[in-house]
Short mmCIF file of C-alpha atoms in Angstrom, two decimals:
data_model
loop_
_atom_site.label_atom_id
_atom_site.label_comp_id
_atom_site.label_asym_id
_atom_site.label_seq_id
_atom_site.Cartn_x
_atom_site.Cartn_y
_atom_site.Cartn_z
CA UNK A 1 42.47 -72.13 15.02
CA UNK A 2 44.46 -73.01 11.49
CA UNK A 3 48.44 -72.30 11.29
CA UNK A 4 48.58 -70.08 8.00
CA UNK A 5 52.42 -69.97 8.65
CA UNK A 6 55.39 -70.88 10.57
CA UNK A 7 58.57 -70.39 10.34
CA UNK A 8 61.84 -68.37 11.23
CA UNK A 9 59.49 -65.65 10.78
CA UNK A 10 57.05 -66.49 13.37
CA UNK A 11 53.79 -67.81 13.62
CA UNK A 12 51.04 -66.75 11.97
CA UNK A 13 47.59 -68.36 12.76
CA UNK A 14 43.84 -67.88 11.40
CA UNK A 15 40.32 -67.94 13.27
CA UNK A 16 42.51 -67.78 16.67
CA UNK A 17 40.11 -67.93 19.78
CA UNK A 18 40.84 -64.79 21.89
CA UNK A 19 39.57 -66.16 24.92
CA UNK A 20 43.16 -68.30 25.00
CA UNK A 21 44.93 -64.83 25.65
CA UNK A 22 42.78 -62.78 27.74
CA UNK A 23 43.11 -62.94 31.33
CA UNK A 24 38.66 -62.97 31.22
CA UNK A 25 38.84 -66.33 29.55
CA UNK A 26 36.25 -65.16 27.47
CA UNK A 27 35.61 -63.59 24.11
CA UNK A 28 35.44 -63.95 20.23
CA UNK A 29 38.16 -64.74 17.57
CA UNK A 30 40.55 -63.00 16.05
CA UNK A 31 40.39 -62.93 12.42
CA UNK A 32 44.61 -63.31 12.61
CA UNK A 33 47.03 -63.91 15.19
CA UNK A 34 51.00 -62.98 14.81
CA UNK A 35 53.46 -64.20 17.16
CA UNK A 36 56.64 -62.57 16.83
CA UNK A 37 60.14 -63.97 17.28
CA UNK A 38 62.15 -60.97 18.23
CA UNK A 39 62.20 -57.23 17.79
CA UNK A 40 63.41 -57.74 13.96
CA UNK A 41 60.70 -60.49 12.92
CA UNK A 42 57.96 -57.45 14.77
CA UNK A 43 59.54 -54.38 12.30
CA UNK A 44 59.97 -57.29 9.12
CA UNK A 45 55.96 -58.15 9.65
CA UNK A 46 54.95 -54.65 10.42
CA UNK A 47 56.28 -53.34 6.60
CA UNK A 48 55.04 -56.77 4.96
CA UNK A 49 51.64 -55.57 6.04
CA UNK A 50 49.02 -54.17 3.49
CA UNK A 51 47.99 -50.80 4.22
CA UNK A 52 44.70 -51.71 4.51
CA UNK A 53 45.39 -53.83 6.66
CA UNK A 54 44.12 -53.45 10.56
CA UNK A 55 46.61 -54.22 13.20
CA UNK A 56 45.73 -55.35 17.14
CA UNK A 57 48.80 -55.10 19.19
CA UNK A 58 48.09 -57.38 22.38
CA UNK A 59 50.25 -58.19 25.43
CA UNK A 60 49.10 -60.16 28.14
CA UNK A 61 45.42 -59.31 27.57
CA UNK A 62 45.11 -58.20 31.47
CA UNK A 63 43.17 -55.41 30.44
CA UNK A 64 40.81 -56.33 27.85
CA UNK A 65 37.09 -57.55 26.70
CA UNK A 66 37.08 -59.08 23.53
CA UNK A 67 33.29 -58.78 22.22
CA UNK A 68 31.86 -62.87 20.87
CA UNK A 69 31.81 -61.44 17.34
CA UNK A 70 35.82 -61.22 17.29
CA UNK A 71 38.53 -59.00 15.81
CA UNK A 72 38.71 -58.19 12.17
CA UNK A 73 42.18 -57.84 12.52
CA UNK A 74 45.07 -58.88 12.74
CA UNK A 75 46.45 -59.34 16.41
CA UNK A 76 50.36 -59.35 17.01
CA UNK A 77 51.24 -60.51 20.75
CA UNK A 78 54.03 -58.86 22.05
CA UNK A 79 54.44 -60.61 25.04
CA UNK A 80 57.54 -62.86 24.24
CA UNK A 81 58.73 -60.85 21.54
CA UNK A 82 59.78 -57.69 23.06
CA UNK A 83 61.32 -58.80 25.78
CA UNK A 84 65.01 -57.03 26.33
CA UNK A 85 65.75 -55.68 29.17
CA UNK A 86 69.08 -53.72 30.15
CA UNK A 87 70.81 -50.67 31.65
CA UNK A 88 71.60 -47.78 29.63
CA UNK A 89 73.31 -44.98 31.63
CA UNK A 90 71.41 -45.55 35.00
CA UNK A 91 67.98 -45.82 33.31
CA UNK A 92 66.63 -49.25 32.78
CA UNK A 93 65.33 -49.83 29.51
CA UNK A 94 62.77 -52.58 28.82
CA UNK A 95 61.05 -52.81 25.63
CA UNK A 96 56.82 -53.03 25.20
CA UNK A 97 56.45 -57.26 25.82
CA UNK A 98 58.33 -57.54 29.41
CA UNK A 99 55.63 -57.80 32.09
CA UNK A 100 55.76 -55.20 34.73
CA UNK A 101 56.53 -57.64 37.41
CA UNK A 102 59.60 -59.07 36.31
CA UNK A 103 60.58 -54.86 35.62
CA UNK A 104 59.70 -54.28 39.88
CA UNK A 105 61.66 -57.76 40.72
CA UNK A 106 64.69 -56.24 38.22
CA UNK A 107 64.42 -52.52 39.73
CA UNK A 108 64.44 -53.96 43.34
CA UNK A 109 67.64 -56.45 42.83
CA UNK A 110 69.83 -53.45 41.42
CA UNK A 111 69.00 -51.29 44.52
CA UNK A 112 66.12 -48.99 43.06
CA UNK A 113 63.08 -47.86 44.95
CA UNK A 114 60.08 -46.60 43.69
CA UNK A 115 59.54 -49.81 40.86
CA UNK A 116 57.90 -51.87 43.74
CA UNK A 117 54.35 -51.20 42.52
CA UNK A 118 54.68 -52.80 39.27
CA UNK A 119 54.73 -56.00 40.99
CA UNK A 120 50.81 -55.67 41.15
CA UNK A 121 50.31 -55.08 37.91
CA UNK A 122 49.71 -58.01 36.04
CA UNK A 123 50.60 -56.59 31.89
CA UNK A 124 53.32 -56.34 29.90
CA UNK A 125 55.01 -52.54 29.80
CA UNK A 126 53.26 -51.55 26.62
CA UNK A 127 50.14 -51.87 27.78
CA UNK A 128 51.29 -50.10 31.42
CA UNK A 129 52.76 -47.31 28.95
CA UNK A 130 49.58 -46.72 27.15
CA UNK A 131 47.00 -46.35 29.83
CA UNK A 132 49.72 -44.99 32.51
CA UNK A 133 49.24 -48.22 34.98
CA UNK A 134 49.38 -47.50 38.52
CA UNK A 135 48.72 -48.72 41.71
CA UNK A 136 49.32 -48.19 45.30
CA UNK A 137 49.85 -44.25 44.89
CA UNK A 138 52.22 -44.47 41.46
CA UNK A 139 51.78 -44.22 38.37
CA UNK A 140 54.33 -45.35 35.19
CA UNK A 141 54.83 -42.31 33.91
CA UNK A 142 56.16 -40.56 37.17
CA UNK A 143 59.73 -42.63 36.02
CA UNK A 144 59.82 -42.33 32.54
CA UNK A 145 62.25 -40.60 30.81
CA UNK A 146 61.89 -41.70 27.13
CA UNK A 147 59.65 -44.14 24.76
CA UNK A 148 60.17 -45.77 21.98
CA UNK A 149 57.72 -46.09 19.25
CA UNK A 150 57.27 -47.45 16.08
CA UNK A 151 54.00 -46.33 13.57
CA UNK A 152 52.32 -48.53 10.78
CA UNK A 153 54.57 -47.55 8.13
CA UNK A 154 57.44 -48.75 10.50
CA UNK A 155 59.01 -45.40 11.25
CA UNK A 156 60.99 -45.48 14.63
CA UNK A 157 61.00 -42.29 16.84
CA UNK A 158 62.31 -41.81 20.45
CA UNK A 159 59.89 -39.63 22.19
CA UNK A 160 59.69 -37.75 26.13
CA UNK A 161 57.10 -37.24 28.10
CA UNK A 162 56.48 -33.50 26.89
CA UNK A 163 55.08 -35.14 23.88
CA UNK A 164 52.00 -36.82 25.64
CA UNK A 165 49.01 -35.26 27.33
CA UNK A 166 49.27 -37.82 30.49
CA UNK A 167 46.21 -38.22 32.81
CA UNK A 168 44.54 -40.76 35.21
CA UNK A 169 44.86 -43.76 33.09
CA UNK A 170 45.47 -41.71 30.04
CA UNK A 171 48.05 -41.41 27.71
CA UNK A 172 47.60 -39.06 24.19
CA UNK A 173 50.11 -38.14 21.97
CA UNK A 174 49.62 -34.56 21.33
CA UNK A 175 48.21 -33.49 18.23
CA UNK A 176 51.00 -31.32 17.39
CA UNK A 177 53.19 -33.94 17.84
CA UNK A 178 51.74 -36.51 15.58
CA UNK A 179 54.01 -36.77 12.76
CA UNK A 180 51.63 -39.54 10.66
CA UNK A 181 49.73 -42.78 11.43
CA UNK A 182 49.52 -44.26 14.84
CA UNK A 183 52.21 -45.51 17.21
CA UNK A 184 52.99 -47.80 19.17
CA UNK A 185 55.36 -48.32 22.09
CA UNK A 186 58.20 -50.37 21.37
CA UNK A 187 60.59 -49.89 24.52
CA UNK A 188 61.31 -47.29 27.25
CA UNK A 189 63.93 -45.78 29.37
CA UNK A 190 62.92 -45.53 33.06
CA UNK A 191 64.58 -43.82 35.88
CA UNK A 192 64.07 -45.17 39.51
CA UNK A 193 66.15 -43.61 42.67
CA UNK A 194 68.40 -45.24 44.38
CA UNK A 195 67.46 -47.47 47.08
CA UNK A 196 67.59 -50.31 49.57
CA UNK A 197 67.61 -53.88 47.62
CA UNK A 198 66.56 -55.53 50.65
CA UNK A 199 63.54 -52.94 51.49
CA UNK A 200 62.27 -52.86 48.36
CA UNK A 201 61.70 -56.48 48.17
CA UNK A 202 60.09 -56.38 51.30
CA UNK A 203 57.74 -53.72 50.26
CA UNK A 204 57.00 -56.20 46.90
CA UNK A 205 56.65 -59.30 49.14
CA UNK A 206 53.60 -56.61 51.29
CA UNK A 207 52.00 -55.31 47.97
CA UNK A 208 51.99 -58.76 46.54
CA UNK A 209 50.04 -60.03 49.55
CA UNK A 210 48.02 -57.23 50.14
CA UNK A 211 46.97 -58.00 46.68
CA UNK A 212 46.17 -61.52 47.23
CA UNK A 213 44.18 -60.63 50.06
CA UNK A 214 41.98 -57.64 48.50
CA UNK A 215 41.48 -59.28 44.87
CA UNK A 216 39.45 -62.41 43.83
CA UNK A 217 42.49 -63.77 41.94
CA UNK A 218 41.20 -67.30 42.27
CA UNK A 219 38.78 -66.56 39.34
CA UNK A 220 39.61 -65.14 35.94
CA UNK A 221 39.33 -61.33 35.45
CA UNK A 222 40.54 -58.42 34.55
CA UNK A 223 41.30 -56.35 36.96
CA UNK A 224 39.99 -53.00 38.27
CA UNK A 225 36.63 -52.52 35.54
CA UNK A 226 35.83 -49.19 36.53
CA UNK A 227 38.52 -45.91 36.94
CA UNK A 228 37.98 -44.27 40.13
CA UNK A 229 35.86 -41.13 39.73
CA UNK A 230 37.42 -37.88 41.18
CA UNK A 231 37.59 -37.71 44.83
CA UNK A 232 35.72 -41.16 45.37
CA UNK A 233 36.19 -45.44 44.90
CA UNK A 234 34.59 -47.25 42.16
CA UNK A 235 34.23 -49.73 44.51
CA UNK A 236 32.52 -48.14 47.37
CA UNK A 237 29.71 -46.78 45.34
CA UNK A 238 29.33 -50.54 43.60
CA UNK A 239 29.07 -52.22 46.57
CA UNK A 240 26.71 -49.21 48.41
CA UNK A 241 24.19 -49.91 45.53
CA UNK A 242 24.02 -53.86 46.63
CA UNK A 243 25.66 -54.96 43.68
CA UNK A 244 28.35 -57.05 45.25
CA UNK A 245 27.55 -61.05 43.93
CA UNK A 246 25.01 -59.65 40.64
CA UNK A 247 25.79 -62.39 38.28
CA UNK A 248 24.25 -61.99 34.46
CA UNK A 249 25.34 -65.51 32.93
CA UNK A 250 28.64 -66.81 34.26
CA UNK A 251 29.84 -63.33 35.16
CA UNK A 252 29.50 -61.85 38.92
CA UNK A 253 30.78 -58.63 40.30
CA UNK A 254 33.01 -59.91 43.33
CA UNK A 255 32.41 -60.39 46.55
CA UNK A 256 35.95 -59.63 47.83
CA UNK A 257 36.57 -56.53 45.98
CA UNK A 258 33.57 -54.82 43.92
CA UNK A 259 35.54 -53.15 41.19
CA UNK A 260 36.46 -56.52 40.14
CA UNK A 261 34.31 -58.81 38.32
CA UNK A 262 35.41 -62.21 37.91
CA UNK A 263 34.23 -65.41 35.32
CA UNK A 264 32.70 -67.51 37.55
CA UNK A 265 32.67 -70.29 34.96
CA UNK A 266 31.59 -70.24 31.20
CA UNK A 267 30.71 -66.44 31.34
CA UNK A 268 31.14 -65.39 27.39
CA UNK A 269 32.27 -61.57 26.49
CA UNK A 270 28.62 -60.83 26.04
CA UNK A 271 27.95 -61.69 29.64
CA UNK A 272 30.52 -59.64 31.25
CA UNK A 273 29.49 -56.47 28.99
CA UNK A 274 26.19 -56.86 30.13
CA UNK A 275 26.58 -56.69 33.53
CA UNK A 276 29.65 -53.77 33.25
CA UNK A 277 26.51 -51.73 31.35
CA UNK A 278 23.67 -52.48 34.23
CA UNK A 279 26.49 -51.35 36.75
CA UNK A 280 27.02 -48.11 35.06
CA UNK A 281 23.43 -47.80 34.87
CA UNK A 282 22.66 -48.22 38.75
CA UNK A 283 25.82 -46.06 39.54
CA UNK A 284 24.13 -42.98 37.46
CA UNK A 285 20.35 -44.03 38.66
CA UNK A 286 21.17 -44.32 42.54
CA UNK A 287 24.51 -42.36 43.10
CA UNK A 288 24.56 -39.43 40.09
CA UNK A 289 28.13 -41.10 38.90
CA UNK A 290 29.02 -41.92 35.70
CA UNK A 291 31.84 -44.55 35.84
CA UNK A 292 34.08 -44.97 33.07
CA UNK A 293 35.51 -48.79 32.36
CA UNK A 294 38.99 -48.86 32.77
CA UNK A 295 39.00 -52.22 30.78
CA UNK A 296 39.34 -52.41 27.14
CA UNK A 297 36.34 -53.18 25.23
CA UNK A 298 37.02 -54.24 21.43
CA UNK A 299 35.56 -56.01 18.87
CA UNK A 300 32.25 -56.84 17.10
CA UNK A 301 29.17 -57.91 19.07
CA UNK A 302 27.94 -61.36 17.81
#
């Protein structure tokens, strides 16, 4: 990794090894790496960029496979950029690098209910936004009243919900609502009901151990791999086909929770594809599913 600039302006770096910033510990380099300062330094190096230039917004990298060939792009990490959070009119409004736990602790302490869930969720609220995170019966987008986004030529638009097709881990901006290049999320306005302080940090003090006791957090991964198909558990039909402990290199599909699989040690990218493809495979062969990866797969193979 090479510092190609630093400065009040940031950080820029060169040849960065993704693996540092994905939760897999695994994975290829990125061709460039931005670390923001603030919101302003984010919008200043968004218009300095060529328009042929790609652009790889990351957060915590919770959700995400990096292929070994790396990212010909340039990645900006938004996690400790975007990072305001404050009330606005009885709606909270965090912007796109916060992590969804601190936004559940936040929720909690001012007497809201219905935030509790995000305490699971291990991302920053971009991500959550984009792929409408849920867990434990909610999902983001049930509390959202407005977003924030910003598109490559730097354009700033506040948008609702009306203006997204939202689905089971889905989020589309509709096509009569695209206005030019792609967007990003840059903040949002939530709305949680009033509550009990006091029982909704009890209910985050449950979900967080429930969570250490269903997920095999002592070993790096990513999460839930697969979406649940309609009317079933990604992990049920995984572990009725045997394939709880199937290991292809260093990666192995859990034995505490089958959706999950974790890096057992020196897996690479290429590993964990692998064994995410022969899963799919033995789902469709033996059960007649097709499961789709809820994980982020990106990049060039090697």
């Amino acid at each position: 990794m090479m510092p190609a600039h630093q400065g009040d302006s940031g950080e820029l770096r060169r040849n960065e090894p993704m693996s540092q910033h994905v939760s897999w510990r695994a994975g290829g380099r990125a061709r460039q790496f931005y670390r923001p300062r603030h919101r302003e330094d984010f919008l200043e190096f968004l218009h300095a960029r060529p328009a042929q230039e790609s652009l790889f917004l990351l957060g915590l990298g919770s959700n995400l496979l990096v292929r070994e060939g790396g990212i010909d792009a340039t990645v900006v990490q938004m996690h400790g950029a975007l990072k305001e959070v404050k009330w606005e009119e009885g709606c909270l409004r965090i912007e796109a690098g916060v992590p969804a736990p601190k936004v559940a602790r936040l929720a909690a302490r001012a007497g809201c209910s219905g935030a509790e869930f995000l305490a699971g969720i291990p991302g920053t609220m971009g991500g959550v936004l984009a792929m409408n995170a849920g867990c434990y019966g909610a999902e983001i987008w049930n509390f959202v009243c407005q977003v924030e986004t910003v598109d490559r030529q730097g354009v700033l638009r506040w948008r609702t919900p009306g203006d997204y097709d939202i689905g089971y881990r889905s989020v589309r901006l509709r096509e009569e609502c695209r206005l030019g290049p792609e967007e990003w999320f840059l903040s949002v306005l939530l709305h949680f009901p009033e509550g009990d302080a006091e029982t909704a940090r009890t209910r985050i003090r449950s979900l967080l151990a429930q969570r250490v006791a269903d997920q095999p957090l002592e070993f790096p991964n990513a999460g839930s791999v697969f979406r649940n198909p309609a009317g079933g558990y990604a992990a049920r039909l995984i572990e009725g086909c045997g394939l709880k402990g199937k290991r292809i290199g260093g990666a192995e599909v859990s034995l505490k929770h089958a959706n999950f699989i974790v890096n057992r040690g020196q897996a690479t990218a290429t590993d964990i594809e692998i064994l995410i493809a022969e899963i799919q495979s033995r789902i469709l062969a033996e059960k007649g599913v097709c499961l789709h990866p809820e994980v982020r797969i990106v990049g060039e193979r090697a």
